[in-house]
CSV table of C-alpha atoms in Angstrom, one decimal:
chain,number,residue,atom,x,y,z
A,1,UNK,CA,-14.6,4.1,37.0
A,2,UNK,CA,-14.2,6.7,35.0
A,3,UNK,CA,-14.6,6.8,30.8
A,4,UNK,CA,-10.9,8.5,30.5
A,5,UNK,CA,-9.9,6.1,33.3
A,6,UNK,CA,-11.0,3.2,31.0
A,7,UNK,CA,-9.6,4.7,27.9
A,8,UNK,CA,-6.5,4.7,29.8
A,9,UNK,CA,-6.0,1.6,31.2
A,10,UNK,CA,-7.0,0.3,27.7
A,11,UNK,CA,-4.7,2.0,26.4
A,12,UNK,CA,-2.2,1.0,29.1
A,13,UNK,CA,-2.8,-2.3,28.7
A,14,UNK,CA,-1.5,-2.9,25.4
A,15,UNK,CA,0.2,-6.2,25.3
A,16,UNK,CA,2.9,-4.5,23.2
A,17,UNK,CA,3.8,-2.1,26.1
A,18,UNK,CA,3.8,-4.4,29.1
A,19,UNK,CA,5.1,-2.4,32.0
A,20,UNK,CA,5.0,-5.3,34.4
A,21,UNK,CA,7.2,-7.7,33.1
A,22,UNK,CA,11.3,-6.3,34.7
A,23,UNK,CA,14.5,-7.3,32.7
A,24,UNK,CA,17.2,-8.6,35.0
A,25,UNK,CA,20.6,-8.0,33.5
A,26,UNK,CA,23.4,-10.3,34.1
A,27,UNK,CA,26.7,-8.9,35.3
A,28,UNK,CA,28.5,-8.3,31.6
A,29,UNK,CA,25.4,-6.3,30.9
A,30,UNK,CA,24.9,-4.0,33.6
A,31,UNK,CA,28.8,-3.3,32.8
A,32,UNK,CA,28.3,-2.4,29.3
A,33,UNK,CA,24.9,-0.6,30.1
A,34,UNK,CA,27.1,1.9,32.7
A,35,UNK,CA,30.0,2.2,30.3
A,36,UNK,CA,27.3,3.3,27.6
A,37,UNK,CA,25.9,6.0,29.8
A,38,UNK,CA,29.5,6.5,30.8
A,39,UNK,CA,30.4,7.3,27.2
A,40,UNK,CA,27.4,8.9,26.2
A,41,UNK,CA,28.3,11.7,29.2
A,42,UNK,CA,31.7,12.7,28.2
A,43,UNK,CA,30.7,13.4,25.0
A,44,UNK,CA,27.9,15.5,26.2
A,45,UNK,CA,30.2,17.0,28.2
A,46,UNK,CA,33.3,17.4,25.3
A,47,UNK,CA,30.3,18.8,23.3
A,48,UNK,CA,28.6,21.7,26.2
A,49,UNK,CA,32.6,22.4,26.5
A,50,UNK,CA,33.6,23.0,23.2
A,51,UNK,CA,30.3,25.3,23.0
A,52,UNK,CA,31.0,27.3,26.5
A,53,UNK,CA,34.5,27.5,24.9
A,54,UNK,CA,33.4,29.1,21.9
A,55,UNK,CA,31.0,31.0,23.0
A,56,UNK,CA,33.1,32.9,25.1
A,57,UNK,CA,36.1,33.6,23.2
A,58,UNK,CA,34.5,34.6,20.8
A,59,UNK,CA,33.4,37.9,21.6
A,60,UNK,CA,36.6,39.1,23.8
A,61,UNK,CA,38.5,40.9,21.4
A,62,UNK,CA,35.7,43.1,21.5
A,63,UNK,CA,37.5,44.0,25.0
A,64,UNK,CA,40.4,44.6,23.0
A,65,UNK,CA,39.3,46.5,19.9
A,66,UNK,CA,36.4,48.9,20.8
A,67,UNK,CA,37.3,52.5,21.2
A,68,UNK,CA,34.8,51.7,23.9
A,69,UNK,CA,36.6,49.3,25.7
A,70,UNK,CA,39.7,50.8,25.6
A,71,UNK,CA,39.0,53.8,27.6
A,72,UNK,CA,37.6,51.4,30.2
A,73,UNK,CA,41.0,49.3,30.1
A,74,UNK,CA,41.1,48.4,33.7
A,75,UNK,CA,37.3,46.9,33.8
A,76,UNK,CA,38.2,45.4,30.2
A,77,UNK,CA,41.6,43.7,32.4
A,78,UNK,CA,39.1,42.6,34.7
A,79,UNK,CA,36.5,41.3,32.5
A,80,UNK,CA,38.7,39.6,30.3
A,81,UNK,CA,40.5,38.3,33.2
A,82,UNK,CA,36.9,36.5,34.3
A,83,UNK,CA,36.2,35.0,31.3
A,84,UNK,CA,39.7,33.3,31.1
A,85,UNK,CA,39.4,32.4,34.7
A,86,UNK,CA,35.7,30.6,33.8
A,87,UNK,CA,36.9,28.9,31.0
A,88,UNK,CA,39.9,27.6,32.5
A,89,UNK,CA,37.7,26.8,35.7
A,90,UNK,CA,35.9,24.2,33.4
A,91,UNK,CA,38.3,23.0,31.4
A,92,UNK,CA,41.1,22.3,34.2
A,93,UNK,CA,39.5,21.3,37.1
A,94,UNK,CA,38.5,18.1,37.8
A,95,UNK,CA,35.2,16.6,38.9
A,96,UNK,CA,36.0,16.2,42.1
A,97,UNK,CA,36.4,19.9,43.1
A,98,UNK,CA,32.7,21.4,44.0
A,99,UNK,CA,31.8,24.4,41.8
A,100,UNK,CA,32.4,26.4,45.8
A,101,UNK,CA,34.2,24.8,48.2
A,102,UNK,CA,31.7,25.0,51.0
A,103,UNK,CA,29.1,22.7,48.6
A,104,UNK,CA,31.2,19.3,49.2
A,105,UNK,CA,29.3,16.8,47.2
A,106,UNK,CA,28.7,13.9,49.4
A,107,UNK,CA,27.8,11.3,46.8
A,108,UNK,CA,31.4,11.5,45.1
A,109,UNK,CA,34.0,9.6,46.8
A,110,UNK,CA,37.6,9.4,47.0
A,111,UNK,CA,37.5,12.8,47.4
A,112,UNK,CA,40.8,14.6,47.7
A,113,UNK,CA,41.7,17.8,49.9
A,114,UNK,CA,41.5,20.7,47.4
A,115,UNK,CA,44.9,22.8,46.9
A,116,UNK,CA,44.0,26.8,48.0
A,117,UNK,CA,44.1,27.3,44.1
A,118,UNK,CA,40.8,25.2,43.4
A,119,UNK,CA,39.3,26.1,47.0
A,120,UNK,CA,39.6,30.0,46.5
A,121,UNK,CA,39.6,30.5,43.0
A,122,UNK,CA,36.2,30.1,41.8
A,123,UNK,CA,34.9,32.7,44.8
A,124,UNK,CA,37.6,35.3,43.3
A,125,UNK,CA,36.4,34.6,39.7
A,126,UNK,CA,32.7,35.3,41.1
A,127,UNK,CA,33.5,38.4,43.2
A,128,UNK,CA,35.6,39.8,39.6
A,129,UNK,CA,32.8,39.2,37.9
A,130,UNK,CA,30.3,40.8,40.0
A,131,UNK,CA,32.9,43.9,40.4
A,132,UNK,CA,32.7,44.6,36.5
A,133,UNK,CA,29.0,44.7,36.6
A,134,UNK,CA,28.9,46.9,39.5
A,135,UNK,CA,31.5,49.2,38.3
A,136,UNK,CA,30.1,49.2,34.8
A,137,UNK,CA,26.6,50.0,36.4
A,138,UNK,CA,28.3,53.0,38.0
A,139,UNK,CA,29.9,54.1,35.4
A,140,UNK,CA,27.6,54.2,32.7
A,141,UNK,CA,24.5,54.0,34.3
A,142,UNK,CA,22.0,54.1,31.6
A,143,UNK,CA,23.0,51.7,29.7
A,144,UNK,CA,22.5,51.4,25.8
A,145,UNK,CA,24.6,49.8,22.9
A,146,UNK,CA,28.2,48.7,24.1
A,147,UNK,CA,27.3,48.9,28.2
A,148,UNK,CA,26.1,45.4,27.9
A,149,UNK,CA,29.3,44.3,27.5
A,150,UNK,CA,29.6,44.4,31.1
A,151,UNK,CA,27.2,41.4,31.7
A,152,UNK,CA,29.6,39.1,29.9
A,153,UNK,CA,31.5,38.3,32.6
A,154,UNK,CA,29.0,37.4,35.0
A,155,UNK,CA,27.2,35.0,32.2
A,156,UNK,CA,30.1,33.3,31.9
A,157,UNK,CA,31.0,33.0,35.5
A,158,UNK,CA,27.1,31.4,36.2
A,159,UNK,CA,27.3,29.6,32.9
A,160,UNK,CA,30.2,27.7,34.0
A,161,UNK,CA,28.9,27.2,37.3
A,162,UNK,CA,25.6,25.6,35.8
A,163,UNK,CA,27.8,23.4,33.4
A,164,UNK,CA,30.3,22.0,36.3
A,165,UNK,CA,27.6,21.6,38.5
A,166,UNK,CA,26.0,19.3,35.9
A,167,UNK,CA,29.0,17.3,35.3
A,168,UNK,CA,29.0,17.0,39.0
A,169,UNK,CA,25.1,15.4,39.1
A,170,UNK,CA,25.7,13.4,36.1
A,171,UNK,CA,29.1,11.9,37.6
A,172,UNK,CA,27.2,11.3,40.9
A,173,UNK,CA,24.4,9.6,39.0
A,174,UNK,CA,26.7,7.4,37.4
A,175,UNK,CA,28.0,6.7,40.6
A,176,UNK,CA,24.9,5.8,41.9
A,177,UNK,CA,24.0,3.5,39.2
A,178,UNK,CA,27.6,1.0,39.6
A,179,UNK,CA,26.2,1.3,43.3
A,180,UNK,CA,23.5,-0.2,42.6
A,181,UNK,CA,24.5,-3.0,40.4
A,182,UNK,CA,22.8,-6.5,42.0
A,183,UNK,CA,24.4,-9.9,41.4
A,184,UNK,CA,22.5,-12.4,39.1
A,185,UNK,CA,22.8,-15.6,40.6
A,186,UNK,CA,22.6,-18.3,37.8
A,187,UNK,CA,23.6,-16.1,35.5
């Protein structure tokens, strides 16, 4: 055996960090374990919302007040219109609807048929948001100082994506976990 090997199994087998020994909860345990995690994820989530939120409303009356913007008022329409669309995207839909209709999560259940609003929605917010990119490419095609405005759509569109998609995992993870909830006989 190896010296780094040995130093690690010494270390390893500290009686103070016995991996071996497994905890079997009783029923009222696992319960209150779940509800913890439970808790602990809507806050995360109340917390990554109130940031998305924030972060982007804050900068839209940009859109409204630059000279710049103004003179581009049907891409501002549009890109103002995307970022609204996102944030109401996370904040109104529930858990249930996929972030795209075609990526049905299988793990979820009870799921409902989704209304035409939550199926085609989201692809129309993407397909906005990639249309004022383009069409601020095109139009001011080097870009310098206020052209990056133009991106601000799209980052929200994907950021909002990544966030419900992660409420999504984490809700299926909880789900997996009351799945897998054993009984303690004795208990």
């Amino acid at each position: 055996m190896s010296r780094l090997r040995k130093a690690t199994n010494k270390l390893l087998k500290n009686p103070e960090y016995d991996f071996d020994d497994k905890e079997f909860y009783d029923e009222q345990e696992q319960d209150k374990i779940i509800k913890d995690f439970e808790l602990d994820n809507l806050e995360a989530e109340s917390q990554y919302k109130t940031a998305f939120v924030a972060t982007m409303l804050v900068p839209t009356p940009a859109f409204l007040i630059l000279p710049y913007c103004r003179h581009n008022s049907i891409l501002s329409l549009f890109a103002l219109t995307s970022i609204f669309t996102s944030v109401y995207i996370l904040l109104s839909f529930e858990k249930s609807v996929p972030v795209f209709f075609f990526l049905r999560n299988k793990s979820l259940k009870g799921q409902v048929a989704l209304t035409p609003f939550e199926k085609y929605l989201p692809p129309l917010n993407v397909v906005m948001a990639a249309t004022v990119l383009l069409c601020g490419y095109h139009k001011h095609r080097p870009w310098m100082g206020y052209d990056y405005i133009w991106l601000l759509p799209s980052v929200s569109v994907l950021t909002s994506m990544l966030l419900r998609q992660w409420m999504i995992d984490s809700l299926s993870d909880i789900n997996t976990l009351k799945n897998a909830r054993y009984n303690l006989k004795g208990a």
